[in-house]
Every structure is written in structure tokens, then in C-alpha cells.
Coordinates of C-alpha atoms in Angstrom, one line a residue:
Chain E
X4 CA -74.1 -16.6 242.1
X5 CA -70.7 -15.9 240.7
X6 CA -69.3 -12.4 241.1
X7 CA -69.2 -9.8 238.3
X8 CA -66.1 -9.8 236.2
X9 CA -64.4 -6.5 235.4
X10 CA -63.1 -6.2 231.9
X11 CA -60.9 -3.3 231.0
X12 CA -60.3 -2.1 227.5
X13 CA -58.5 1.1 226.3
X14 CA -58.7 2.3 222.7
X15 CA -59.2 5.0 220.2
X16 CA -61.7 4.8 217.3
X17 CA -59.2 2.9 215.1
X18 CA -59.8 -0.4 216.9
X19 CA -63.6 0.0 217.5
X20 CA -64.7 -2.8 215.1
X21 CA -62.1 -5.4 216.4
X22 CA -63.1 -4.4 219.9
X23 CA -66.7 -5.3 219.2
X24 CA -65.7 -8.6 217.7
X25 CA -63.5 -9.4 220.7
X26 CA -66.3 -8.5 223.1
X27 CA -68.7 -10.6 221.1
X28 CA -66.4 -13.6 221.5
X29 CA -66.2 -13.0 225.2
X30 CA -70.0 -13.1 225.4
X31 CA -70.5 -16.2 223.2
X32 CA -68.0 -18.2 225.2
X33 CA -69.0 -16.9 228.7
X34 CA -72.8 -16.8 228.4
X35 CA -73.5 -17.3 232.1
X36 CA -71.1 -14.7 233.4
X37 CA -71.9 -11.1 234.4
X38 CA -69.4 -8.7 233.1
X39 CA -68.8 -5.0 233.7
X40 CA -66.9 -3.4 230.8
X41 CA -64.6 -0.5 231.7
X42 CA -64.2 1.5 228.5
X43 CA -61.2 3.8 229.0
X44 CA -60.6 6.3 226.2
X45 CA -59.7 9.9 225.5
X46 CA -61.4 10.5 222.2
X47 CA -64.3 8.2 221.4
X48 CA -67.4 10.1 220.2
X49 CA -70.7 9.7 221.9
X50 CA -71.9 7.7 218.9
X51 CA -69.0 5.4 219.1
X52 CA -69.5 4.8 222.9
X53 CA -73.3 4.2 222.1
X54 CA -72.3 1.6 219.5
X55 CA -70.4 -0.3 222.2
X56 CA -73.2 0.2 224.7
X57 CA -75.6 -1.3 222.1
X58 CA -73.6 -4.5 222.3
X59 CA -73.0 -4.7 226.1
X60 CA -76.8 -4.1 226.6
X61 CA -77.6 -6.9 224.2
X62 CA -75.2 -9.2 226.2
X63 CA -76.7 -8.1 229.5
X64 CA -73.5 -6.5 230.7
X65 CA -72.8 -3.3 232.6
X66 CA -70.8 -0.6 230.8
X67 CA -68.8 2.1 232.5
X68 CA -67.8 4.8 230.0
X69 CA -64.6 6.3 231.4
X70 CA -63.6 9.2 229.3
X71 CA -60.2 10.4 230.5
X72 CA -59.8 14.2 230.5
X73 CA -57.5 15.4 227.8
X74 CA -55.1 17.0 230.4
X75 CA -54.7 13.6 232.2
X76 CA -51.2 12.5 231.7
X77 CA -50.5 15.7 229.8
X78 CA -46.9 15.5 230.9
X79 CA -46.4 12.0 229.3
X80 CA -44.2 12.5 226.3
X81 CA -45.9 11.0 223.3
X82 CA -43.9 8.7 221.2
X83 CA -44.8 9.0 217.5
X84 CA -47.0 6.2 216.1
X85 CA -48.3 5.4 219.5
X86 CA -51.5 6.8 220.9
X87 CA -51.8 8.1 224.5
X88 CA -54.5 5.4 225.2
X89 CA -51.9 2.7 225.4
X90 CA -50.8 4.1 228.8
X91 CA -54.2 4.0 230.3
X92 CA -53.9 0.3 231.1
X93 CA -50.9 1.0 233.3
X94 CA -52.6 3.9 234.9
X95 CA -56.0 2.2 235.3
X96 CA -55.5 2.0 239.1
X97 CA -55.5 5.8 239.2
X98 CA -58.3 6.2 236.7
X99 CA -60.9 3.7 237.9
X100 CA -62.9 4.1 241.1
X101 CA -61.1 2.8 244.2
X102 CA -64.0 0.3 244.7
X103 CA -62.7 -1.6 241.7
X104 CA -60.1 -4.0 243.0
X105 CA -59.3 -6.3 240.1
X106 CA -59.6 -6.1 236.3
X107 CA -58.8 -8.3 233.4
X108 CA -57.3 -6.1 230.7
X109 CA -57.7 -7.3 227.1
X110 CA -56.3 -6.0 223.8
X111 CA -58.9 -5.6 221.1
X112 CA -57.0 -7.7 218.6
X113 CA -57.9 -11.0 220.2
X114 CA -60.6 -13.6 220.5
X115 CA -61.8 -15.3 223.7
X116 CA -62.8 -18.9 222.8
X117 CA -63.2 -20.5 226.2
X118 CA -64.3 -19.5 229.7
X119 CA -62.5 -16.6 231.4
X120 CA -63.4 -17.4 235.0
X121 CA -60.2 -19.3 235.7
X122 CA -58.3 -16.2 234.7
X123 CA -60.5 -13.9 236.8
X124 CA -60.0 -16.0 239.9
X125 CA -56.2 -16.6 239.4
X126 CA -54.2 -16.4 242.7
X127 CA -51.8 -13.5 242.1
X128 CA -49.7 -14.7 245.1
X129 CA -49.1 -11.1 246.1
X130 CA -48.0 -10.0 242.6
X131 CA -49.1 -6.7 241.0
X132 CA -50.4 -8.4 238.0
X133 CA -50.4 -11.6 235.9
X134 CA -49.4 -11.8 232.3
X135 CA -47.9 -14.2 229.8
X136 CA -44.5 -14.4 228.2
X137 CA -44.3 -15.0 224.4
X138 CA -41.4 -17.3 224.3
X139 CA -41.4 -18.8 220.8
X140 CA -39.6 -22.1 220.6
X141 CA -36.5 -21.3 222.6
X142 CA -37.2 -18.2 224.7
X143 CA -34.3 -16.4 223.1
X144 CA -36.3 -13.2 222.9
X145 CA -36.3 -13.1 226.7
X146 CA -32.5 -12.7 226.6
X147 CA -32.6 -10.1 223.8
X148 CA -35.1 -8.0 225.6
X149 CA -33.3 -8.4 229.0
X150 CA -30.2 -7.1 227.2
X151 CA -32.1 -4.3 225.6
X152 CA -34.0 -3.2 228.7
X153 CA -31.4 -4.2 231.3
X154 CA -33.9 -6.4 233.1
X155 CA -33.3 -9.9 234.5
X156 CA -37.0 -11.1 234.3
X157 CA -38.9 -12.6 231.5
X158 CA -40.4 -10.2 228.9
X159 CA -44.2 -10.2 229.3
X160 CA -46.8 -9.4 226.7
X161 CA -49.1 -6.7 227.9
X162 CA -52.1 -7.7 225.7
X163 CA -53.7 -9.8 228.5
X164 CA -53.3 -8.9 232.1
X165 CA -55.1 -9.5 235.4
X166 CA -54.3 -6.5 237.6
X167 CA -54.6 -6.0 241.4
X168 CA -55.7 -2.4 241.3
X169 CA -54.9 -1.6 244.9
X170 CA -51.4 -2.6 244.3
X171 CA -51.4 -0.7 241.0
X172 CA -52.5 2.4 242.9
X173 CA -49.6 2.0 245.3
X174 CA -46.9 1.0 242.9
X175 CA -47.5 2.4 239.4
X176 CA -46.5 6.1 239.3
X177 CA -47.0 8.5 236.4
X178 CA -43.7 10.2 237.1
X179 CA -41.8 6.9 236.9
X180 CA -43.4 6.3 233.5
X181 CA -42.6 9.8 232.3
X182 CA -39.0 9.5 233.5
X183 CA -38.5 6.2 231.9
X184 CA -39.9 7.4 228.5
X185 CA -37.6 10.5 228.7
X186 CA -34.5 8.5 229.5
X187 CA -35.0 5.5 227.2
X188 CA -37.2 6.8 224.4
X189 CA -34.8 5.7 221.6
X190 CA -34.6 2.2 223.0
X191 CA -38.4 1.6 223.4
X192 CA -39.8 -0.6 220.7
X193 CA -43.2 -1.3 222.1
X194 CA -43.4 1.7 224.5
X195 CA -46.0 0.6 227.0
X196 CA -45.0 -3.0 227.0
X197 CA -41.4 -2.1 227.4
X198 CA -42.3 0.2 230.3
X199 CA -44.4 -2.5 231.9
X200 CA -41.4 -4.9 231.8
X201 CA -38.7 -2.4 232.7
X202 CA -40.5 -0.9 235.7
X203 CA -42.7 -3.7 236.9
X204 CA -41.4 -7.0 235.3
X205 CA -40.2 -8.3 238.7
X206 CA -43.7 -8.0 240.1
X207 CA -45.5 -10.0 237.5
X208 CA -46.9 -13.5 237.9
X209 CA -46.3 -15.6 234.7
X210 CA -49.3 -17.4 233.4
X211 CA -49.2 -20.0 230.5
X212 CA -49.3 -18.2 227.1
X213 CA -50.7 -21.3 225.4
X214 CA -53.9 -20.9 227.5
X215 CA -54.2 -17.1 228.2
X216 CA -52.3 -15.3 225.4
X217 CA -51.8 -17.6 222.4
X218 CA -49.8 -15.8 219.8
X219 CA -51.4 -16.8 216.5
X220 CA -48.1 -16.4 214.6
X221 CA -46.6 -19.2 216.6
X222 CA -48.8 -22.3 215.9
X223 CA -45.8 -24.3 214.8
X224 CA -43.6 -23.1 217.6
X225 CA -46.2 -24.2 220.2
X226 CA -46.6 -27.5 218.5
X227 CA -42.8 -28.1 218.3
X228 CA -42.1 -27.0 221.9
X229 CA -44.9 -29.3 223.3
X230 CA -43.7 -32.3 221.2
X231 CA -46.8 -32.1 219.1
X232 CA -49.2 -32.0 222.0
X233 CA -50.5 -28.5 221.4
X234 CA -51.9 -29.0 218.0
X235 CA -55.2 -27.6 216.8
X236 CA -57.4 -30.0 218.8
X237 CA -55.6 -29.1 222.0
X238 CA -55.8 -25.4 221.2
X239 CA -59.5 -25.3 220.6
X240 CA -60.2 -27.3 223.7
X241 CA -57.7 -25.6 226.1
X242 CA -56.8 -22.1 224.8
X243 CA -59.0 -19.4 226.2
X244 CA -57.5 -16.3 224.5
X245 CA -56.0 -16.2 221.0
X246 CA -54.1 -13.1 220.3
X247 CA -53.5 -11.8 216.7
X248 CA -50.1 -10.2 217.5
X249 CA -48.2 -8.3 214.9
X250 CA -49.3 -7.7 211.3
X251 CA -51.1 -8.4 209.1
X252 CA -54.2 -8.2 211.3
X253 CA -56.9 -10.9 210.5
X254 CA -59.2 -8.2 209.1
X255 CA -56.5 -7.2 206.6
X256 CA -56.6 -9.0 203.3
X257 CA -53.0 -10.2 203.6
X258 CA -53.8 -12.3 206.7
X259 CA -54.1 -16.0 205.9
X260 CA -53.1 -17.9 209.0
X261 CA -54.7 -20.9 210.6
X262 CA -56.7 -18.5 212.8
X263 CA -57.7 -15.9 210.3
X264 CA -61.0 -17.6 209.4
X265 CA -62.1 -17.9 213.0
X266 CA -61.7 -14.1 213.6
X267 CA -63.5 -13.3 210.4
X268 CA -66.4 -15.5 211.3
X269 CA -66.7 -13.9 214.7
X270 CA -66.5 -10.5 213.1
X271 CA -69.3 -11.5 210.7
X272 CA -71.5 -12.8 213.6
X273 CA -70.9 -9.5 215.5
X274 CA -71.8 -7.4 212.5
X275 CA -74.8 -9.5 211.8
X276 CA -76.0 -9.0 215.4
X277 CA -75.5 -5.2 215.1
X278 CA -77.5 -5.2 211.9
X279 CA -80.3 -7.1 213.7
X280 CA -80.3 -4.7 216.7
X281 CA -80.4 -1.7 214.3
X282 CA -83.3 -3.2 212.5
X283 CA -85.4 -4.1 215.5
Chain K
X27 CA -93.1 -13.6 207.9
X28 CA -90.7 -15.9 206.1
X29 CA -91.8 -19.5 205.5
X30 CA -90.5 -22.4 207.5
X31 CA -87.4 -24.1 206.0
X32 CA -87.4 -27.9 205.8
X33 CA -84.1 -29.4 206.6
X34 CA -83.5 -33.1 205.9
X35 CA -80.9 -35.3 207.6
X36 CA -80.4 -39.0 207.4
X37 CA -78.0 -40.9 209.7
X38 CA -77.2 -43.6 212.1
X39 CA -75.8 -43.1 215.5
X40 CA -72.2 -42.9 214.3
X41 CA -72.7 -39.3 213.1
X42 CA -74.9 -38.1 216.0
X43 CA -72.3 -35.7 217.5
X44 CA -71.3 -34.1 214.1
X45 CA -75.0 -33.8 213.3
X46 CA -75.5 -31.8 216.4
X47 CA -72.6 -29.5 215.7
X48 CA -73.8 -29.0 212.1
X49 CA -77.4 -28.2 213.4
X50 CA -75.9 -25.8 216.0
X51 CA -74.0 -23.9 213.2
X52 CA -77.3 -23.7 211.2
X53 CA -79.0 -22.1 214.2
X54 CA -76.2 -19.6 215.0
X55 CA -76.0 -18.4 211.5
X56 CA -79.8 -18.3 210.8
X57 CA -81.2 -17.0 214.1
X58 CA -84.3 -15.5 212.6
X59 CA -85.4 -18.5 210.5
X60 CA -88.0 -21.1 211.5
X61 CA -86.8 -24.6 210.6
X62 CA -88.4 -28.0 210.7
X63 CA -85.9 -30.8 210.9
X64 CA -86.8 -34.0 209.3
X65 CA -84.8 -36.7 211.0
X66 CA -84.8 -39.8 208.8
X67 CA -83.3 -42.9 210.4
X68 CA -83.7 -46.6 210.8
X69 CA -81.9 -47.3 214.1
X70 CA -81.6 -44.3 216.4
X71 CA -82.6 -45.1 219.9
X72 CA -85.3 -43.0 221.7
X73 CA -82.6 -41.4 223.8
X74 CA -80.6 -40.4 220.7
X75 CA -83.7 -38.9 219.1
X76 CA -84.4 -37.1 222.4
X77 CA -80.9 -35.7 222.4
X78 CA -81.5 -34.1 219.0
X79 CA -84.9 -32.9 220.1
X80 CA -83.3 -31.2 223.1
X81 CA -81.3 -29.0 220.7
X82 CA -84.1 -28.3 218.2
X83 CA -86.3 -27.3 221.1
X84 CA -83.6 -24.9 222.4
X85 CA -83.3 -23.4 218.9
X86 CA -87.1 -23.0 218.6
X87 CA -87.3 -25.4 215.7
X88 CA -89.8 -28.1 214.9
X89 CA -88.6 -31.7 214.7
X90 CA -90.2 -34.6 212.8
X91 CA -88.8 -37.9 213.9
X92 CA -89.2 -40.2 210.9
X93 CA -88.2 -43.6 211.8
X94 CA -88.2 -45.7 208.7
X95 CA -89.5 -49.3 209.2
X96 CA -86.9 -51.9 209.0
X97 CA -88.5 -53.6 206.0
X98 CA -88.6 -50.4 204.0
X99 CA -86.3 -50.8 201.0
X100 CA -85.8 -54.4 202.2
X101 CA -85.0 -55.3 198.7
X102 CA -82.1 -52.8 198.3
X103 CA -78.9 -54.8 198.2
X104 CA -76.6 -53.4 200.8
X105 CA -73.1 -52.6 199.8
X106 CA -70.6 -53.4 202.4
X107 CA -69.3 -50.4 204.4
X108 CA -72.3 -48.3 203.5
X109 CA -75.3 -48.1 205.8
X110 CA -78.9 -48.3 204.4
X111 CA -79.5 -44.7 205.7
X112 CA -77.6 -43.3 202.8
X113 CA -80.4 -44.1 200.4
X114 CA -83.0 -42.3 202.4
X115 CA -82.1 -39.0 200.9
X116 CA -82.9 -40.3 197.4
X117 CA -86.1 -41.9 198.6
X118 CA -87.2 -39.0 200.8
X119 CA -90.1 -38.1 198.4
X120 CA -91.6 -41.5 199.2
X121 CA -90.9 -41.3 202.9
X122 CA -92.0 -37.8 203.9
X123 CA -95.6 -36.7 203.9
X124 CA -96.9 -35.5 200.5
X125 CA -97.5 -32.1 202.1
X126 CA -93.8 -31.5 202.1
X127 CA -92.8 -30.0 198.8
X128 CA -89.2 -29.0 199.2
X129 CA -86.3 -29.9 201.5
X130 CA -82.7 -28.9 201.9
X131 CA -80.7 -32.1 202.5
X132 CA -77.5 -31.6 204.5
X133 CA -74.7 -34.1 205.3
X134 CA -73.7 -34.1 209.0
X135 CA -70.0 -33.5 208.3
X136 CA -70.4 -29.8 207.4
X137 CA -70.8 -26.4 208.9
X138 CA -73.3 -23.7 207.9
X139 CA -71.5 -20.3 208.4
X140 CA -73.8 -17.9 206.5
X141 CA -77.6 -17.7 205.8
X142 CA -79.4 -20.6 204.1
X143 CA -82.4 -18.6 202.7
X144 CA -80.9 -18.0 199.3
X145 CA -80.5 -21.8 198.9
X146 CA -84.0 -22.5 200.2
X147 CA -85.5 -20.1 197.6
X148 CA -83.3 -21.1 194.7
X149 CA -85.2 -21.3 191.4
X150 CA -84.9 -25.0 190.4
X151 CA -86.0 -24.1 186.8
X152 CA -87.9 -27.3 186.6
X153 CA -85.1 -29.5 187.7
X154 CA -85.5 -32.4 190.2
X155 CA -82.9 -31.0 192.5
X156 CA -80.0 -28.6 192.9
X157 CA -76.5 -29.7 193.9
X158 CA -72.9 -28.6 193.4
X159 CA -70.0 -30.2 191.5
X160 CA -66.7 -30.6 193.2
X161 CA -64.4 -29.7 190.3
X162 CA -61.0 -29.1 191.9
X163 CA -58.8 -26.9 189.7
X164 CA -59.5 -28.4 186.3
X165 CA -62.7 -30.3 186.4
X166 CA -60.8 -33.4 185.4
X167 CA -62.8 -35.6 187.8
X168 CA -65.9 -34.9 185.8
X169 CA -64.4 -36.7 182.9
X170 CA -63.1 -39.6 185.0
X171 CA -66.6 -40.1 186.5
X172 CA -68.3 -39.7 183.2
X173 CA -66.2 -42.5 181.8
X174 CA -66.7 -44.6 184.9
X175 CA -70.5 -44.2 185.0
X176 CA -71.1 -43.7 181.3
X177 CA -72.7 -40.3 181.9
X178 CA -72.3 -37.1 180.0
X179 CA -73.2 -34.7 182.8
X180 CA -71.1 -33.2 185.6
X181 CA -70.5 -35.3 188.7
X182 CA -72.5 -33.8 191.5
X183 CA -71.7 -34.1 195.2
X184 CA -74.7 -35.4 197.2
X185 CA -73.9 -33.8 200.5
X186 CA -75.9 -30.6 199.9
X187 CA -79.1 -30.8 197.9
X188 CA -82.3 -28.8 197.4
X189 CA -85.0 -31.3 196.3
X190 CA -88.4 -30.8 194.7
X191 CA -90.2 -33.6 196.5
X192 CA -93.1 -33.8 194.1
X193 CA -90.7 -34.4 191.3
X194 CA -88.8 -36.9 193.4
X195 CA -92.1 -38.7 194.0
X196 CA -92.7 -38.9 190.3
X197 CA -89.2 -39.7 189.1
X198 CA -87.1 -41.5 191.8
X199 CA -88.0 -45.2 191.9
X200 CA -86.8 -47.7 194.3
X201 CA -86.7 -50.4 191.6
X202 CA -84.4 -48.3 189.4
X203 CA -82.0 -47.9 192.3
X204 CA -82.1 -51.6 193.1
X205 CA -81.5 -52.5 189.4
X206 CA -78.6 -50.1 189.2
X207 CA -76.9 -51.4 192.3
X208 CA -77.3 -55.0 191.1
X209 CA -75.9 -54.2 187.7
X210 CA -73.0 -51.9 188.6
X211 CA -72.2 -52.8 192.2
X212 CA -68.5 -53.4 191.4
X213 CA -68.2 -50.0 189.7
X214 CA -69.8 -48.0 192.5
X215 CA -67.3 -46.1 194.6
X216 CA -69.7 -43.8 196.6
X217 CA -72.9 -45.8 196.0
X218 CA -75.6 -43.3 196.7
X219 CA -73.7 -40.4 195.0
X220 CA -72.9 -42.5 192.0
X221 CA -76.6 -43.6 191.7
X222 CA -77.7 -40.0 192.0
X223 CA -75.4 -39.0 189.2
X224 CA -76.0 -42.1 187.0
X225 CA -79.8 -42.1 187.2
X226 CA -80.6 -38.4 187.8
X227 CA -77.5 -36.4 186.8
X228 CA -79.2 -34.9 183.7
X229 CA -82.0 -33.5 185.9
X230 CA -79.8 -31.6 188.4
X231 CA -79.3 -27.9 188.5
X232 CA -75.8 -26.9 189.3
X233 CA -75.1 -24.4 192.0
X234 CA -71.8 -22.9 192.9
X235 CA -69.7 -25.2 195.1
X236 CA -67.7 -22.3 196.5
X237 CA -70.9 -21.0 198.1
X238 CA -73.0 -24.0 198.8
X239 CA -70.7 -27.0 199.1
X240 CA -67.2 -25.8 199.8
X241 CA -64.8 -28.8 199.9
X242 CA -62.4 -28.0 202.8
X243 CA -59.7 -30.1 201.2
X244 CA -59.5 -27.7 198.2
X245 CA -58.7 -24.3 199.7
X246 CA -55.7 -23.9 197.4
X247 CA -57.6 -25.2 194.3
X248 CA -60.4 -22.7 194.8
X249 CA -57.9 -19.9 195.3
X250 CA -55.9 -20.8 192.2
X251 CA -59.0 -21.3 190.0
X252 CA -60.3 -17.9 191.1
X253 CA -57.0 -16.2 190.5
X254 CA -56.7 -15.6 194.2
X255 CA -60.1 -14.0 194.6
X256 CA -61.5 -16.8 196.8
X257 CA -59.1 -16.6 199.7
X258 CA -60.1 -16.8 203.3
X259 CA -61.7 -13.4 203.6
X260 CA -63.9 -14.2 200.5
X261 CA -64.8 -17.6 201.9
X262 CA -65.8 -16.4 205.4
X263 CA -68.0 -13.6 203.8
X264 CA -69.5 -15.6 200.9
X265 CA -69.4 -19.3 201.6
X266 CA -72.5 -20.6 203.3
X267 CA -71.7 -24.3 203.7
X268 CA -68.3 -25.7 204.3
X269 CA -68.1 -29.5 203.8
X270 CA -65.5 -31.6 205.5
X271 CA -65.3 -34.1 202.7
X272 CA -63.1 -37.2 202.9
X273 CA -60.8 -38.1 205.8
X274 CA -59.5 -37.3 208.3
X275 CA -62.7 -35.8 209.7
X276 CA -62.1 -32.6 211.7
X277 CA -63.0 -34.3 215.0
X278 CA -60.2 -36.8 214.3
X279 CA -56.8 -36.0 215.7
X280 CA -55.1 -36.2 212.3
X281 CA -57.1 -33.4 210.9
X282 CA -55.2 -30.1 210.7
X283 CA -56.6 -28.0 207.8
X284 CA -57.4 -24.4 207.6
X285 CA -61.0 -25.2 208.7
X286 CA -60.3 -27.8 211.4
X287 CA -60.3 -25.2 214.2
X288 CA -63.7 -23.7 213.2
X289 CA -65.4 -27.1 213.3
X290 CA -63.8 -27.9 216.7
X291 CA -64.9 -24.5 218.1
X292 CA -68.5 -25.1 216.9
X293 CA -68.4 -28.6 218.4
X294 CA -67.3 -27.1 221.7
X295 CA -70.0 -24.5 221.7
X296 CA -72.6 -27.2 220.9
X297 CA -71.4 -29.5 223.7
X298 CA -71.3 -26.5 226.1
X299 CA -74.9 -25.7 225.2
X300 CA -75.9 -29.3 225.8
X301 CA -74.1 -29.3 229.2
X302 CA -76.1 -26.1 230.1
X303 CA -79.4 -27.6 229.0
X304 CA -78.7 -30.7 231.0
X305 CA -77.8 -28.7 234.1
X306 CA -80.9 -26.4 234.0

């Protein structure tokens, strides 16, 4: 029997409904897998956690509710607009039990539309974690971000990661994160993602974005870059994770991309399931 | 407990895979309904029927395999390019047991993405059947088709119909259909749909196409006509049946509409379910 897959999510209540839709998509497309969901948060109410548990129970998954004490990372300077929860993914090695050796971290603003097992079993080749770069057509943003952050490595998106937690425990240090934020606050655009790249970019294994972290804004770029190979039929057959980066989010009325409808349909199926569970 | 819903499909083996994808979408979006599938065909093999039964059994549906004798409608002149099966929907009153009083007919090239019960319980107000008109922005095709067919009623699409079978038994006559084909063969563009409109158009109740027979080619027309109300969020919340009219079909490589991805995802889920059923 295949081993249990650890899924890590970190959020506040603002992303609860997208989280449920994302989890529902994981379940529908991985019906034979056993999952354990690690729900890291600082402020979800008991009712909100119970509403997540209602779903994981319906899926046959295990749920570990990891409420992080409010004084954890009390020394981390908060950057306005960004909630503290966004650092939990970097610090998950310190927060989760030491028996947990590997997790897949997933942002809530994505859909899983194909099996996750190949990601779960990826050979990290000794790296701290695996993540994908969002290159666009030319990869020019790599250079811009290297200049901005003074790095020489590619700029990785932090929305999908496979993390080796023992390495994270050894390498990722709260005081490094605090020092970096204090020194570079004015230069940080996406704080946690910038810190991931600035501090740990050289220790990240790159995985194909078209498969594991497909940026829905870039359908035409992917198609162009692949000489038309990666059109919609390829995507639906090969892409496992589609990521609704940037704004508008698909649940917002202004969103009208090629992938908006798919998200809304999953959201509807999830909400219909919740209505059934509440009725039974 | 809600009553069983009769679904009618008619096909030859060319549309077997889209049929399964369509049926899968009915199941996913109507999980609490009991369905009986009436599978009308002239030439499916036993293995092909068994492959449909594998799905209906997995869904908990009943299946009635109605193989129509090859000499049925032997007198119907066949129009080249169009298989005999396309007339079975018109003649279903004669073919199905007289105990069956109402059916929903569905083309195989569509997806059901919301509940069908409101369609099943529609008040036909004494009409023979209910169907939707594909108007486009202006409804100009109504006029063109009225001129072409000499009718005064709207031109209905025959891909989604709710039929009162007792009325069909009383009103729809094979010899009328034969006479019409013989007289107008050169004017018939979509033979069965033209005959439906020519002979029975005045006895059809119109139902909203945006809800029950959404033409995927016309996203922008629907949006324009509704003054932007019927954009993708409205569609995913309110449309129950999306119909992949015309060509290219979504399973063909040239298809790349706003709704191509959703079909391909359902096709993949359906094929994955079949692989699981074959493995177990």
C-alpha cells in the first residue's frame, strides 16, 4: 500500500473557501491516496477548523490541526499587508513533529487536476526543497529578481514546494529570516518568497512549472515557448497543479481567463458537497 | 424520495467516448438522483454496451439497452453523412415501452455541470416537448431558418429535449418523417433537427438556452446580449448543460475555447474511473 502523503497548508480565515476548493480538487484527482493535512494557522476559529475537518473526514484523510502560539515568531517584524501565516511554511520544520520528514506545501489559490504522487516521490537529490520557477517566455524576470535580491540563482515561486523537513530543521533559522527582513524590508516585494529565494535559493531543486506550478496568467507564454506543444489538451493531460497567481482571483468577478471556469466549477462542487454533508 | 429520471441517448460507436464523459458529468453533478439510461442504438457491439453498463453500474443507475432492429425504419431514406440513429430520438415514443412517459434526451457532445431536476420537472404546458433556441446575439438565424423551412416558429436545437412520450406516440409518425425527407432532402441541412422544427416546431415549449443548452461557440454573444450579466461566473453558477456544438469538438486538437479545458478534464476523470474499475 502506498505511503501517506503529507500536505501542508498555512492560512488565515481569508482564504478558507479557496482552501476547501483546492483540497476538494486534490481529493477528486487522487481518490486512491491517503493524505494527512497539516493545517498550520495562528487565528482560525474552532468552527473554521471544524469546517475543514468536515471535508477531510468526508475524503477519508487525516487532519492535524496545528495552531501556532501567538508568541511564536513574535520577533518577526511584520510587513504591512502580509499576514504572519506566510512565514509558517518556511518554519514548518520547527513547527511540525520531528517524525514528519517530508511535506508538500500548497497555496490555497490553486487546483490539483492530476495525480500528486510523482511530486511526493520526487528525488530531491540532497536539496532542501523542490519548487518551480515562473519564467514567462524569456526568463527575463530571473535577471530582474537576481539584480533586486543580489542572488545568482533562478527566482522560485513559493506556492508549491516539496520540503525535506530534517534539512529545513537544520538550515532554516528564524533569526536569519528576521535579520533579512530588517535589512531588506524596503526591497521585499513578496516577502516570504523573496526570503525563500534570497536565503535558500541555491539549495532548491527546480521542477517543471508547466507540470507542478502552472501560472494561469501565462497560457500564451507557455504555448509560445513550447512551440505550440503546451496548448490546452497538453495542459489538461499533463499539468498537475494550476496556480491562480496574481489578481484578479478566479472567485472575483473580474476574472475571466481560460481557467476561471474550471476553478468556479470545483468551487461549486465543493460547496455542494458541504451542503450535502450539512444536510445529512 | 424523488422519482427516477429517464435519460435517453442515441448513438453509434463513433460517439461512445464523449457519451461516457457526458454521462460521468451527469453523475458528478447529480449525485443524489436515480437515473435510468435508455441506450438506443442500431449497431453497438456487446462489448460497447458492456462498457457503458460498467459506468452506469458504478453510478448506481439502471440501464436499458434498446437495440433497435435493423429493419426498423427500413423505409427511412438515409441522407449521406448522417447515421440512422439520429432519427431514434424523434421515434423514441414508438421504440420505448409505453410505461415510459417522459424522457430527457441528451446529445453526447455536451457536459452537465449543474442539477438536471428542474429540467426533468419542467411544466410542458401541454406541449409535445421542450427545447431551446440557439439565437446568437440577434436571433437572425430564426428568420433564415423560417425562410428555408417555411415555418413561422423559432428554430429549436434538438440536442437537449424533454419529451412527453405519450404525445410523441400520438403525434410523431414515421410516414410523416419519410415524406418530409423525400420532399425536402436537398433543403435539409441538419436533417433530424430540420424535421423536428418543420413538422413539430409549433408544438415545442421554449426553454432558456443559457441554462439548458448553452452553445459553447457563443460565449461572447451571450455576454453581449445579457449586457455582460452572463459572464463566466454566471455561467458556472446557472448553466446546467453546456453543448459543444459544431466543430472542432473539444476532444479534437484544434479546439481551444473557454470551455475546452473543462470537457477535457471531465474526459480524463471518466477515463481514470474506467481504468480503476478495470483494475479492481
